[in-house]
Amino acid sequence: MQDYLEVATKIAYEAGTIMKEVFAQGVAHTIKSDHSPVTDADKRINELVIQRIGQAYPTDSVLGEEGREMQESSHTWVCDPIDGTAAFMRGIPVSVFSLALVVDGEPQIGVVYDPHLDRLYTASKGGGAFMNGTPILTAENTELAHSYIETDGHSGFKNLSFFERALAADVRLLSFSSTIYAHMLVATGQIQGVVFPRTSPWDAASAKIIVEEAGGTTSDVHGKNQRYDRDISGLVSSCSEAFHKNLLALIAPSV
């Protein structure tokens, strides 16, 4: 997997260069059919990934948010060119590049690059998780009280009772523009959990392996494993297995 990780890392730095250039110049955007924003940088980076993977691994598939190149292959590279586009286009430095190699539905390597802080998060199956080459670990919390949990507002929840229960349990709720950025905070032990009832594989594949290799636990919103090369049933990540069990119980009536 080391060769794959090296290729993904090179792509991440190339993507970061594009992000920094466009961010410094001011970001124009359009609105897609699903009402989400997209910038020229998103499209350029997505095409960059397709080109670089095609050169290095021509039989592999690429599943990107802004474009895909699918092959008859068990290996799929899942990419979010800019996770946090809404913040990116407003000049708010909370956005990352994400790329994961998914084999038979399971992430095997993950690379996330935050060009604003020059932080590179990497992980490979069984090889641990790192930020700029230094090992990272999740927090050791087991209980919900006094924990910090990130969620994308009320999006994807069937009802708002989750928020009432979270407040009653003395949980601090946060919300960032970037899903994957939030999962990296779990991986580095800065927050304890992330709940996204409705998300896409490109918002989840790299997060899953990096959080798990840092010592955390992930699942869909019902506590089940899932494939990450197709539509998914949300993503929940936690700092520990015990915390994950408590977090799933907290969200269950709302998902």
Short mmCIF file of C-alpha atoms in Angstrom, two decimals, residues 143-148 161-173 246 250:
data_model
loop_
_atom_site.label_atom_id
_atom_site.label_comp_id
_atom_site.label_asym_id
_atom_site.label_seq_id
_atom_site.Cartn_x
_atom_site.Cartn_y
_atom_site.Cartn_z
CA GLU A 143 -19.31 9.10 28.08
CA LEU A 144 -21.28 11.77 26.24
CA ALA A 145 -21.27 14.37 29.02
CA HIS A 146 -19.01 17.36 28.30
CA SER A 147 -18.07 15.96 24.88
CA TYR A 148 -17.88 17.90 21.61
CA SER A 161 -35.31 15.48 19.15
CA PHE A 162 -31.61 14.62 18.79
CA PHE A 163 -30.74 18.19 19.65
CA GLU A 164 -32.94 18.17 22.75
CA ARG A 165 -31.39 14.92 23.95
CA ALA A 166 -27.88 16.16 23.19
CA LEU A 167 -28.41 19.29 25.26
CA ALA A 168 -29.93 17.24 28.08
CA ALA A 169 -26.86 14.97 28.01
CA ASP A 170 -24.57 18.03 28.32
CA VAL A 171 -23.15 17.55 24.83
CA ARG A 172 -21.56 20.53 23.08
CA LEU A 173 -22.67 20.67 19.44
CA ASN A 246 -23.54 5.89 23.42
CA LEU A 250 -28.42 9.23 21.31
#
